[in-house]
XYZ file of C-alpha atoms in Angstrom:
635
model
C -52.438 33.000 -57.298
C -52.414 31.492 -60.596
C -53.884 28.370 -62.528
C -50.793 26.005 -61.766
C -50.318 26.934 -58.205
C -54.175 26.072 -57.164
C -53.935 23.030 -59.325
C -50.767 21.891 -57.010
C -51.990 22.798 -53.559
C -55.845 21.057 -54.555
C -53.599 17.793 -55.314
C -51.162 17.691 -52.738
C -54.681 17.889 -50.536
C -55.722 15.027 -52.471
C -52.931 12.827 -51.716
C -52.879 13.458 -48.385
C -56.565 12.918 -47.914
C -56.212 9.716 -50.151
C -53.166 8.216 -47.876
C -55.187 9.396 -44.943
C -57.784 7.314 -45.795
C -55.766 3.810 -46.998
C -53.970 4.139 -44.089
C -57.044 4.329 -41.184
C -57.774 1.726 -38.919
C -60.633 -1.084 -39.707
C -63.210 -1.441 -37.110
C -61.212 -4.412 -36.117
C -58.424 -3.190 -35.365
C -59.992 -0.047 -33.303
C -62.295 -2.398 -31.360
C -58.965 -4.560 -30.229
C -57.422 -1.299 -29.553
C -60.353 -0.435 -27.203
C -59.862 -3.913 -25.732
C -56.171 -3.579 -24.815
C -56.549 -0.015 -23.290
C -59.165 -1.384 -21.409
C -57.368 -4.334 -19.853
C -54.628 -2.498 -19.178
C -56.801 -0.235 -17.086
C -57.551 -3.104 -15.646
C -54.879 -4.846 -14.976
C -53.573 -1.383 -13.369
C -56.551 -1.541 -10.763
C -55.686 -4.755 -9.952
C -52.044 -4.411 -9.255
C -52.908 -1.205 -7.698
C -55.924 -2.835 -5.449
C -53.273 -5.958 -4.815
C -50.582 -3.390 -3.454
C -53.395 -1.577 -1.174
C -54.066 -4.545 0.176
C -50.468 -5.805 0.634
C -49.887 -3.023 2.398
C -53.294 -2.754 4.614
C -51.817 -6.625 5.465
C -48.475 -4.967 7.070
C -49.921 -2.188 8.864
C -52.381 -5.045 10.649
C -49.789 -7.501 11.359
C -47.568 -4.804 12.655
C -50.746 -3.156 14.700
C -51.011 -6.699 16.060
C -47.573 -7.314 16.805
C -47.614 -4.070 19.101
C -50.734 -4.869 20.563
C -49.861 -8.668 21.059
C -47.211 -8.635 24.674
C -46.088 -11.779 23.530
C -44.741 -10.929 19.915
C -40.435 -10.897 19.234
C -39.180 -7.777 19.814
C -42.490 -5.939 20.190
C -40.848 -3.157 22.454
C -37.623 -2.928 20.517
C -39.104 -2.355 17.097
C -39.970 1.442 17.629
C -38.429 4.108 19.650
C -35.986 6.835 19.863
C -32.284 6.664 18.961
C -30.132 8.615 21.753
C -26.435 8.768 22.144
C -23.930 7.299 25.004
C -20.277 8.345 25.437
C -18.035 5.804 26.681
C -14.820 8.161 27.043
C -11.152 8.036 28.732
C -7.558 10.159 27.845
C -7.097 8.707 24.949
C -10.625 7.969 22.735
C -14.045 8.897 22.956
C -16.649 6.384 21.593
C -20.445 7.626 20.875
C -23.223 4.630 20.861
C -26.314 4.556 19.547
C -29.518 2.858 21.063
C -30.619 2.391 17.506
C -28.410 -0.916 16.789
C -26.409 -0.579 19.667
C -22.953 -0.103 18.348
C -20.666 2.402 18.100
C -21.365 5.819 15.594
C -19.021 7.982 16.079
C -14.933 7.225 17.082
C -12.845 10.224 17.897
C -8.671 9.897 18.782
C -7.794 12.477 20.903
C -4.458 14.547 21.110
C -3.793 13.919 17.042
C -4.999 17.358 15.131
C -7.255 16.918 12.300
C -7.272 17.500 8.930
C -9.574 20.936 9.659
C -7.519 21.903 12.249
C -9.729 20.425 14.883
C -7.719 19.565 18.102
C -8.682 15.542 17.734
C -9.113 13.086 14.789
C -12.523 11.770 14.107
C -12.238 8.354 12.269
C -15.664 8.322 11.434
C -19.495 8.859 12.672
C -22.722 8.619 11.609
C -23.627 6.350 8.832
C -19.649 6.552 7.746
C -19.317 3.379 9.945
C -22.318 0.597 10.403
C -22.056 -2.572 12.456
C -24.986 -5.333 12.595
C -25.253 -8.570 13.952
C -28.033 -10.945 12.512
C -29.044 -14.115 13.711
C -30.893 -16.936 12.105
C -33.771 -18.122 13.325
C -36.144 -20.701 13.030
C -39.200 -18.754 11.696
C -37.662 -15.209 11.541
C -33.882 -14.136 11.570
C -32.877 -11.541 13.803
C -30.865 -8.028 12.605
C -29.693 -5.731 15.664
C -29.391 -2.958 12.961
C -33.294 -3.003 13.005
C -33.431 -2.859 17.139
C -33.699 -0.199 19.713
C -31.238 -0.411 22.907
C -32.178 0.271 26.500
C -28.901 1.507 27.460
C -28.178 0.797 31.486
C -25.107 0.591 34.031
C -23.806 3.328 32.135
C -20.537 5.193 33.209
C -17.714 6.525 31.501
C -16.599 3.325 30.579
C -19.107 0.578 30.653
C -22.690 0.454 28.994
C -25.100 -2.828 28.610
C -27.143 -2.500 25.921
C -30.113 -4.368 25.898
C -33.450 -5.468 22.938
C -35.924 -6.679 24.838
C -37.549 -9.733 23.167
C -41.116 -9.784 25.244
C -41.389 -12.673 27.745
C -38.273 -12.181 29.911
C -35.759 -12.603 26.042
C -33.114 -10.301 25.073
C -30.307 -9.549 23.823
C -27.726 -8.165 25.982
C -24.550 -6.400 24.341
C -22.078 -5.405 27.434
C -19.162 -2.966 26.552
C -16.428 -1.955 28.501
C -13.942 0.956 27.692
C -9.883 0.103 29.037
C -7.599 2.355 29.699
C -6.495 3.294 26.412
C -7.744 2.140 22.852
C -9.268 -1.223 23.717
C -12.873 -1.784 24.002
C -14.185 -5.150 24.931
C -17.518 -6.349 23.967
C -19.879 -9.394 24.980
C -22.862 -10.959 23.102
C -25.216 -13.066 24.565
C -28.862 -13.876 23.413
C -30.584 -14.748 26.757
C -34.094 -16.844 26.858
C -34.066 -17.722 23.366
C -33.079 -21.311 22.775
C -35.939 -21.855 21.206
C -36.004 -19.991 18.455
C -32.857 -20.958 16.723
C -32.129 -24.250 14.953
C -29.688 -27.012 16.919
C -27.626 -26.806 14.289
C -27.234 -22.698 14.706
C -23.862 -22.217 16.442
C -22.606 -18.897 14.475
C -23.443 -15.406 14.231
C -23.060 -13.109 10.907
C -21.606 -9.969 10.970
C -21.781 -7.384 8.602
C -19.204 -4.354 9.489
C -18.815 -1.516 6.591
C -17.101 2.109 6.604
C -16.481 5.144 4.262
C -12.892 5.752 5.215
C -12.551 9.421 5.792
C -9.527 11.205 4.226
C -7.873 12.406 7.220
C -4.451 14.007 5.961
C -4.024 16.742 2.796
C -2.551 14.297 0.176
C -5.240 11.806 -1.043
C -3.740 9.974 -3.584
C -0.661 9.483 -1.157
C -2.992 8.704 1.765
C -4.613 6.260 -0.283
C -1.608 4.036 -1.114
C -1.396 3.389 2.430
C -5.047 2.678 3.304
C -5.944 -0.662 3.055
C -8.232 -3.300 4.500
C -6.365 -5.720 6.684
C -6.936 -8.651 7.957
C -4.745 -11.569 10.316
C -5.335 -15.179 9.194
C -5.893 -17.532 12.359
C -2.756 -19.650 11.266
C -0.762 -17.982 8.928
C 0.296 -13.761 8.574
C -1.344 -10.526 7.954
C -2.546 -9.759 4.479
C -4.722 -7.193 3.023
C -6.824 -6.395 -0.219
C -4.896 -4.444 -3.292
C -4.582 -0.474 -2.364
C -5.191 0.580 -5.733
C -7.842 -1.325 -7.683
C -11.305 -2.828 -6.924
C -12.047 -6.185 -4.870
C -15.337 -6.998 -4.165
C -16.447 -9.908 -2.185
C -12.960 -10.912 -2.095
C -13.369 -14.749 -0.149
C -10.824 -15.788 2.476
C -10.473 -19.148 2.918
C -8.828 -19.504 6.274
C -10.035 -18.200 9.365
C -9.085 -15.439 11.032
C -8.207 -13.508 13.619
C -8.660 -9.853 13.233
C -10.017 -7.692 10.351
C -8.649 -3.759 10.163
C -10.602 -0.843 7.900
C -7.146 1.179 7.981
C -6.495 4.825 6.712
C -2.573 6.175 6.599
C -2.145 6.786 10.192
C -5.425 5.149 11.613
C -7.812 2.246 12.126
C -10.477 0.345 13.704
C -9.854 -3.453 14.338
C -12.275 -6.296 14.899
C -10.452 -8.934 17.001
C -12.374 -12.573 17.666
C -11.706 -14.242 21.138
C -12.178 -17.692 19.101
C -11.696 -16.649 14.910
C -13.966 -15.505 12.253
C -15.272 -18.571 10.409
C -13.288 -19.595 6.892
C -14.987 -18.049 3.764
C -15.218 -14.333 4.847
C -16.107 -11.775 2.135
C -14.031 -8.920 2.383
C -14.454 -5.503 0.127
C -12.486 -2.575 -0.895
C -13.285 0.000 -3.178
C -11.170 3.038 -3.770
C -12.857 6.757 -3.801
C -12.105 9.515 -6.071
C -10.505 12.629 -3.730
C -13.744 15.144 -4.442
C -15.814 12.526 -2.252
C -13.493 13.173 0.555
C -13.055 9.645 1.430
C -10.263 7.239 0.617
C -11.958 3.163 0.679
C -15.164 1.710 0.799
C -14.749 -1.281 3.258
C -17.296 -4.123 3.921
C -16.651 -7.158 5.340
C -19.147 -10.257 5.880
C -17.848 -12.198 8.921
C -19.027 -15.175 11.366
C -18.232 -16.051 14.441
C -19.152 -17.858 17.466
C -22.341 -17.899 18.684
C -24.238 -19.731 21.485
C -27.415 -20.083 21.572
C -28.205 -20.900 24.635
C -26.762 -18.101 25.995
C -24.292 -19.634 28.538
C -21.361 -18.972 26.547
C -21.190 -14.697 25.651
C -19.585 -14.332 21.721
C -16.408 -12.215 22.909
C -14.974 -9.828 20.689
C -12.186 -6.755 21.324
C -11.866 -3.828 19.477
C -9.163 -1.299 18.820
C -9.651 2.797 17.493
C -6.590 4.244 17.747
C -3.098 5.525 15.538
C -1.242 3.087 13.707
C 1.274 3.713 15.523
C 3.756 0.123 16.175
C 4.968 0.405 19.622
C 1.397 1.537 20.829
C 0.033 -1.789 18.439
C 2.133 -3.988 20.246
C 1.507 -2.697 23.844
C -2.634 -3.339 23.157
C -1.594 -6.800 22.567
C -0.451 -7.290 25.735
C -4.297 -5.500 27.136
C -5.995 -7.677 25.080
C -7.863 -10.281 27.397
C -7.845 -12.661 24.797
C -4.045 -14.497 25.376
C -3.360 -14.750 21.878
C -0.347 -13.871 19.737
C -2.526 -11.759 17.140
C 0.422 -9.342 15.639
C -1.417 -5.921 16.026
C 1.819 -4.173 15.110
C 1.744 -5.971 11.757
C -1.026 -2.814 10.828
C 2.033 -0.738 10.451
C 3.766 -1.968 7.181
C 7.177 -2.388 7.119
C 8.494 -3.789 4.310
C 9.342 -7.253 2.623
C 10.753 -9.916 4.788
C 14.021 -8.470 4.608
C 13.410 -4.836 4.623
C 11.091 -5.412 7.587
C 13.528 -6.999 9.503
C 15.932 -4.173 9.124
C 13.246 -1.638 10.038
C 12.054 -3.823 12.611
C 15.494 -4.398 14.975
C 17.387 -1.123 13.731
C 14.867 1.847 11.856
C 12.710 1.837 14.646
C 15.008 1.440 17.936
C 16.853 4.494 16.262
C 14.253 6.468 15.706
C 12.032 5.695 19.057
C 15.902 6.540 20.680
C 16.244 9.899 18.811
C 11.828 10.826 19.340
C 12.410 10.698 22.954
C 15.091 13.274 23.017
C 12.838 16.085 22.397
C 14.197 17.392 19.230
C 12.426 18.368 16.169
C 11.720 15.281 13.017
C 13.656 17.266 10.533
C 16.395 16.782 12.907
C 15.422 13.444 13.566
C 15.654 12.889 10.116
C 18.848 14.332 9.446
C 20.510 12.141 12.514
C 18.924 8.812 10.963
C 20.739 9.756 7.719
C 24.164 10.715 9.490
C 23.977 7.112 11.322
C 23.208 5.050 8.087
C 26.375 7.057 6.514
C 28.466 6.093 9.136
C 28.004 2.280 9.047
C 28.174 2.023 5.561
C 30.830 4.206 4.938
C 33.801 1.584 4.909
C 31.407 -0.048 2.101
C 31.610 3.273 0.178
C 35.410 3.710 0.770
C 35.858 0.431 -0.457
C 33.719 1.230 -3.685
C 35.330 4.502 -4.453
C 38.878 2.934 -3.952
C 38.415 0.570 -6.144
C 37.186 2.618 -8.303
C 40.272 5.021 -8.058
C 42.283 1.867 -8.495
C 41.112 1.345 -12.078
C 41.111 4.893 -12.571
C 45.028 5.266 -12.509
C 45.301 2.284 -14.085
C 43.503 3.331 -17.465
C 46.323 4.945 -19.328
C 47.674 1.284 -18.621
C 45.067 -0.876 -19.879
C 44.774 1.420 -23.000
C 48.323 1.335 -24.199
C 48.131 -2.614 -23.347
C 44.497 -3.495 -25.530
C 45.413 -0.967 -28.118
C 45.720 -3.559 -30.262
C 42.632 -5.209 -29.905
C 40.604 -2.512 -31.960
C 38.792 -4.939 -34.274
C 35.678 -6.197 -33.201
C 36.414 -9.572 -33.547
C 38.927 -9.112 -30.861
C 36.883 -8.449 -28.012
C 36.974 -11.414 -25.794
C 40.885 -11.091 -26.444
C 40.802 -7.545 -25.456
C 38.491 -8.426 -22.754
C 40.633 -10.931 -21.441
C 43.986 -9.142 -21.719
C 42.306 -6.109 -19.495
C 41.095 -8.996 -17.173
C 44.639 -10.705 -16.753
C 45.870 -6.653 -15.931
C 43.362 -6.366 -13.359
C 44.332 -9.244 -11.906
C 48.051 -8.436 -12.021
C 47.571 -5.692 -10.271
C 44.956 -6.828 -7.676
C 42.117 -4.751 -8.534
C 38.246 -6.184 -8.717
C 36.325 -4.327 -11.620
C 33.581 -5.778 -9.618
C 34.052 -4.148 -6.425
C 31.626 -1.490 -6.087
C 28.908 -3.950 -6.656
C 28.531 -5.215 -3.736
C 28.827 -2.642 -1.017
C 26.179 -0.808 -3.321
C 23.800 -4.069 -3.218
C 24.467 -4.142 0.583
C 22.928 -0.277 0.669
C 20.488 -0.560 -1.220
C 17.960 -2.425 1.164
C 19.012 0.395 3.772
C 17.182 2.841 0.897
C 14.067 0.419 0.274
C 13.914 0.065 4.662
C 13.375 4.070 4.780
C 11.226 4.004 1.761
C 8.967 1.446 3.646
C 9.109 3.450 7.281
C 9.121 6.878 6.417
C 5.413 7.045 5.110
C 3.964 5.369 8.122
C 5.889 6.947 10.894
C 2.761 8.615 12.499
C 5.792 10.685 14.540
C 5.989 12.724 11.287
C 2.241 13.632 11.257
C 1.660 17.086 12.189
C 5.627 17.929 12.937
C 6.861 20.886 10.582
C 10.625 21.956 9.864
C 12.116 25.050 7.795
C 9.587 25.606 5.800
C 7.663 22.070 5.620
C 4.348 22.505 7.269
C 4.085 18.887 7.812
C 6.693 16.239 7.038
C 3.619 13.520 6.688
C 2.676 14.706 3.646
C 3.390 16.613 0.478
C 4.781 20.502 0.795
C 3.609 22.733 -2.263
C 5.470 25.439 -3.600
C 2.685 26.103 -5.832
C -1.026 24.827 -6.476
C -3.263 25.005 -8.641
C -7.530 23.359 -8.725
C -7.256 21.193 -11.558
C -5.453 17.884 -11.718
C -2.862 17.632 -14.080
C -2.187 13.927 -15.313
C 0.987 12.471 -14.058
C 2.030 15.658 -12.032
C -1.348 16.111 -9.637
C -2.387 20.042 -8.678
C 0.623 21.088 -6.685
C 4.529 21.107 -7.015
C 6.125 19.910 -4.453
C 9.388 21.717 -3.403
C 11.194 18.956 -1.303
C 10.931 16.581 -4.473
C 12.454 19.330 -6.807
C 15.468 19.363 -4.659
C 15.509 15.566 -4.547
C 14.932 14.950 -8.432
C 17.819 17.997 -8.807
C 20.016 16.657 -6.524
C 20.211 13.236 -7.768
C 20.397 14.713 -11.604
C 23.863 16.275 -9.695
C 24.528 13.257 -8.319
C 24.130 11.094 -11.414
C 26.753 13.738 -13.168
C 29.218 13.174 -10.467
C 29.310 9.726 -10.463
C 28.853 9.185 -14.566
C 32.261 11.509 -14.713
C 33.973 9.075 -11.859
C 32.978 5.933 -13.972
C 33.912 7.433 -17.070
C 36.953 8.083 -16.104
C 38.055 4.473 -15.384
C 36.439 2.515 -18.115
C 38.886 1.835 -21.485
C 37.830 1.808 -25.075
C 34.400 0.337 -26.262
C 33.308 1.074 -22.688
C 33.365 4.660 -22.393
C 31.553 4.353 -25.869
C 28.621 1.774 -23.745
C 28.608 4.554 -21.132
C 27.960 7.262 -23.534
C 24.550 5.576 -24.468
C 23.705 4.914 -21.064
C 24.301 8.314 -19.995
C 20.205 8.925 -21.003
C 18.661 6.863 -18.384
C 20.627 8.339 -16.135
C 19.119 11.654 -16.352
C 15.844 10.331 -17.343
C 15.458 8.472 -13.461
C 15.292 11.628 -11.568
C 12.399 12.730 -14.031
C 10.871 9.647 -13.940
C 11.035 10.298 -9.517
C 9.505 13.732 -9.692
C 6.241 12.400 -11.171
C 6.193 9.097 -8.521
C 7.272 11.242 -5.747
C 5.639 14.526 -6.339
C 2.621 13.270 -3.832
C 4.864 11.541 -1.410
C 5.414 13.179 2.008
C 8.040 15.640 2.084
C 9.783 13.779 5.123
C 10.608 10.965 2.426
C 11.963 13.397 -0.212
C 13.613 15.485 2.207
C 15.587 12.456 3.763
C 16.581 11.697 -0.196
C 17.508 14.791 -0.519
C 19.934 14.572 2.545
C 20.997 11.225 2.060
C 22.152 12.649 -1.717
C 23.402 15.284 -0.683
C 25.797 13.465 1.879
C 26.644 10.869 -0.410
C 28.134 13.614 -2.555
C 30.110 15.412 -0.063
C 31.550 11.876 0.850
C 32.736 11.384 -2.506
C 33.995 14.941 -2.971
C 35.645 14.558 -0.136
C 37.131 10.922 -1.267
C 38.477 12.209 -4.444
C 40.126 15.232 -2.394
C 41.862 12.881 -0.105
C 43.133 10.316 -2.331
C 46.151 10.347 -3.779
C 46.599 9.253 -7.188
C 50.571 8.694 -7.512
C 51.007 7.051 -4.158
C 47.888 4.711 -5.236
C 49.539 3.782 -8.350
C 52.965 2.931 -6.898
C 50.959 0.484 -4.643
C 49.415 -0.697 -7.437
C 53.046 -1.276 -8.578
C 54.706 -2.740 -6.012
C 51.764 -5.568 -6.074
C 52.170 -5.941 -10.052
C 55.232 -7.288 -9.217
C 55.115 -9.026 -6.406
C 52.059 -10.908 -8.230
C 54.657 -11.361 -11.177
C 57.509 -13.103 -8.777
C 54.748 -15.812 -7.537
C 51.765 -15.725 -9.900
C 50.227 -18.312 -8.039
C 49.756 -15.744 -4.751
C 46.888 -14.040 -7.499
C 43.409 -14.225 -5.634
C 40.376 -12.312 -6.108
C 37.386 -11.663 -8.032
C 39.666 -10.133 -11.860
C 41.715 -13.527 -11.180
C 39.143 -15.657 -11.042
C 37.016 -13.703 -14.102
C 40.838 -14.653 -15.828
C 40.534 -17.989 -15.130
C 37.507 -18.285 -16.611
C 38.084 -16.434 -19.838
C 41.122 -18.813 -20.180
C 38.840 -21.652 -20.057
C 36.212 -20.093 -22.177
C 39.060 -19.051 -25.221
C 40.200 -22.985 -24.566
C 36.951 -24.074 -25.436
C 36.538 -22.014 -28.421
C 39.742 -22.669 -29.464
C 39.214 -26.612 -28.943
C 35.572 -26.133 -30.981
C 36.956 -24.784 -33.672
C 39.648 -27.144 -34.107
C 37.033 -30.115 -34.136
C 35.151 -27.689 -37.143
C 38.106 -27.371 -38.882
C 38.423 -31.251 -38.709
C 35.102 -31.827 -39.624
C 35.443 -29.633 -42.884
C 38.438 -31.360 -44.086
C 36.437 -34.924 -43.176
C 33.704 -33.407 -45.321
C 35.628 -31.910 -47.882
C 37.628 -35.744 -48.677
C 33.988 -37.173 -49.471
């Protein structure tokens, strides 16, 4: 090691012993160091002694309330949760002592997602119902009881938290004959605890919605938290997006936690009290659950205990002719609109699916034969009644097809295009001549289309199609893959979905075939239009196949059909009519319109009329600006 080198290492130790030095503490400063460390030791044994002796002050009162006979709820503040089964044909309901309420729902004769012969809407902590009363000096939470179960059979149970000093609660249930329960509250002995001015009860009812079919994302869409308003219709929160403590002003009658195909329903013998807080929050698929539901309620309560708080409740399919039959079981003699679980459609659409859709399809369930088939019929029907509508739209659309080489040697010379509304006029006055409507395939194809939006609306929750396979469609309730694959793919999902392929192709057919028909009839700038709207018409079947590629394959497969019979009806149209014979009709009413021009009705004459009127007006403003320059020009 040489001269230079010890030199730099014997300074860089000087530096650092010199900066070690400036920068030590002063006595001061340790000393108040020392003083916080030590009253934060301190301070720790106090908080720690504090919570000792917080805590030594629970375990006594609690020792004394189980020694004292006369303390609330002494008896029913420890013990052992067991099960009972209140069970018929259709459900079986498992309570717990703990609380008192029901843990565990199961709908028999409905297969499960696992294969499992019967459909367990939830158990466990998946589903928790409390009841929680406010009282003078302490409030009251069943949640935190234990139940002495007696009178128990297969259908009835009275659960009872004894109180100490002949008080309790008594919660009766009774099991009907199908997917009713009915329930009773009463709060005997214990007037005196609650305030005069206590004359409701909170409820707080939550669930983790179990996925119960193979498509969650479809499922989803359809599982919703429902609820009847005392004076007004059914509503329920958004399917897609968040609401938390979502308040309802009015009261109401009923609240649902609803899945696709089923649901358990709270129903009030008087209402639930204005300003409930309903939540719903949607669950990504890995949890295996669809909605979080809560919902804060209030109802009647006596407390005096001559009057029981009555509710009803319903487990069961959402299934609408079932809904509407537990209506008439419920003891309650109230229009409360159970079927309205089972969505329908807009005003409109629900009426159609309400007095035609489902008469039809209950008529064609009961013959025995397979949904596909079922589905297939449906379609035949609708085809049938509106097939004068689509003769009537494909005639007239043959009409203006013969008619073309007409209009085009008559508007040839309206090229320019300032000459438009001339041209436009002059093909208007031809159609008219002739007695053809170049509006009349608009409306038999506005009277369809709420036929299409009906079946959009009923297929998805016809709980007839759950389960039921055809051809190769293991179940027509949900999606059919072709091919699958673990990861989700934006936009597309992890599966293909072979029923949708053959709609989305079908309709790209479909779209070619009819884009050739209306091509064929339209004259000059129009066929140029219909050249640049030719895109969107290929890009709305591709636009379907990444909306419909998690629908149920019963939806796409009745597309499908109703496409594909649509087609053949039009192939079969074009086959039939006669071109020549339809133009010398045409004729013969050219000039019989020509002899008495005044015998002209219809929608082209009265589109004449008011092009007339419109060049009038034009031609009247632009005498008055040709008046008004000249005026202008003089000054």
């Amino acid at each position: 090691m040489d001269k230079n080198t010890v030199i730099g290492f014997i300074l860089i130790a000087v530096v650092l012993i010199g900066f070690s030095w400036y920068n030590r503490p002063s006595e001061e400063d340790i000393k108040a160091q020392q003083e916080q460390v030590e009253k934060a030791k301190a301070e720790a044994q106090k908080a720690a002694a504090k919570k000792k002796a917080e805590e030594a002050k629970k375990v006594a009162e609690v020792a004394k309330a189980l020694e004292d006979s006369t303390a609330l709820f002494h008896n029913a503040l420890q013990g052992t949760a067991s099960d009972v089964v209140l069970k018929n044909e259709k459900i079986e309901l498992t309570l717990s002592t703990k609380g008192g309420t029901v843990t565990k729902a199961v709908v028999k004769g409905f297969k499960s997602i696992d294969g499992k012969p019967d459909v367990t809407i939830f158990e466990g902590k998946d589903q928790q119902l409390s009841f929680q009363l406010e009282g003078k000096d302490t409030n009251i939470n069943t949640a935190d009881l234990f139940f002495t179960p007696s009178e128990t059979t297969d259908s009835t149970v009275v659960m009872t938290a004894d109180a100490g000093n002949g008080r309790k609660i008594v919660m009766d249930y009774l099991l009907g004959k199908d997917h009713m329960m009915f329930f009773s509250f009463r709060a005997v002995g214990m007037e005196g605890l609650f305030s005069t001015k206590t004359h409701s009860m909170g409820i707080n009812w939550k669930e983790n919605c179990k996925q119960q079919e193979k498509g969650h994302a479809f499922e989803s869409r359809y599982a919703t938290l429902t609820y009847k308003k005392k004076d007004g219709g059914t509503k329920h929160l958004s399917e897609t997006s968040e609401k938390i403590d979502e308040k309802i002003e009015e009261p109401l009658d009923w609240v649902a936690f609803k899945s696709q195909f089923f649901s358990t329903m709270m129903i009030a013998k008087t209402q639930f009290n204005a300003n409930a807080s309903l939540t719903s929050i949607p669950q990504e698929k890995q949890t295996g659950y669809l909605k979080k539901y809560n919902a804060d309620l209030e109802t009647f309560f006596d407390p005096k205990g001559e009057t029981a708080t009555e509710m009803e409740f319903f487990y069961g399919p959402n299934d609408f002719r079932l809904l509407k039959a537990m209506e008439k079981e419920s003891r309650f003699g109230k229009d409360i609109d159970m079927q309205r679980l089972v969505y329908l459609g807009w005003p409109l659409i629900r009426y159609i699916n309400r007095w035609f859709t489902l008469y039809v399809f209950d008529w064609l369930t009961k013959l025995g034969i397979n949904m596909g088939i079922v589905l297939i019929l449906i379609t035949l029907l609708l085809k049938a009644i509106t097939y004068p509508l689509v003769k009537k739209t494909y005639l007239n659309s043959a009409k203006m097809r013969v008619l073309k080489p007409k209009l085009e040697e008559a508007t040839k010379k309206y090229d320019k295009p300032e000459d438009q509304m001339q041209k436009s006029q002059e093909m208007m006055k031809l159609y008219s001549d002739y007695g053809v409507s170049p509006m009349g395939g608009c409306l038999p194809m506005l009277i369809q289309m709420p036929i299409w939006i009906a079946m959009f609306n009923f297929v998805p929750n016809a709980i007839q199609l759950r389960g039921e396979s055809f051809l190769w469609i293991n179940d027509l309730s949900t999606y059919d893959p072709i091919l699958e694959w673990g990861k989700s793919i934006w936009g597309i999902g992890d599966h293909l979905s072979l029923t949708c392929i053959l709609f989305c192709v079908s309709n790209i057919l479909y779209s070619i075939m009819t884009m050739r028909q209306q091509k064929d009839q339209m004259v000059g700038q129009q066929a140029e239009q219909m050249k640049a709207m030719q895109w969107m018409m290929y890009l709305m079947p591709v636009m379907f196949f990444f909306i419909f590629n998690d629908y149920s394959a019963g939806l796409n497969f009745y597309y499908f059909i109703s496409l594909f019979f649509s087609a053949a009806i039009m192939y079969i149209l074009r086959k039939t009519t006669n071109d020549e014979k339809l133009l010398a009709i045409l004729e013969a009413r050219y000039q019989e319109n020509k002899k008495n021009p005044k015998k002209k009705t219809g929608f082209a004459a009265r589109l004449e009329a008011m092009q007339k009127e419109q060049m009038e007006m034009q031609r009247k403003r632009a005498e008055l600006n040709r008046k008004r320059d000249e005026l202008n020009n003089r000054k």
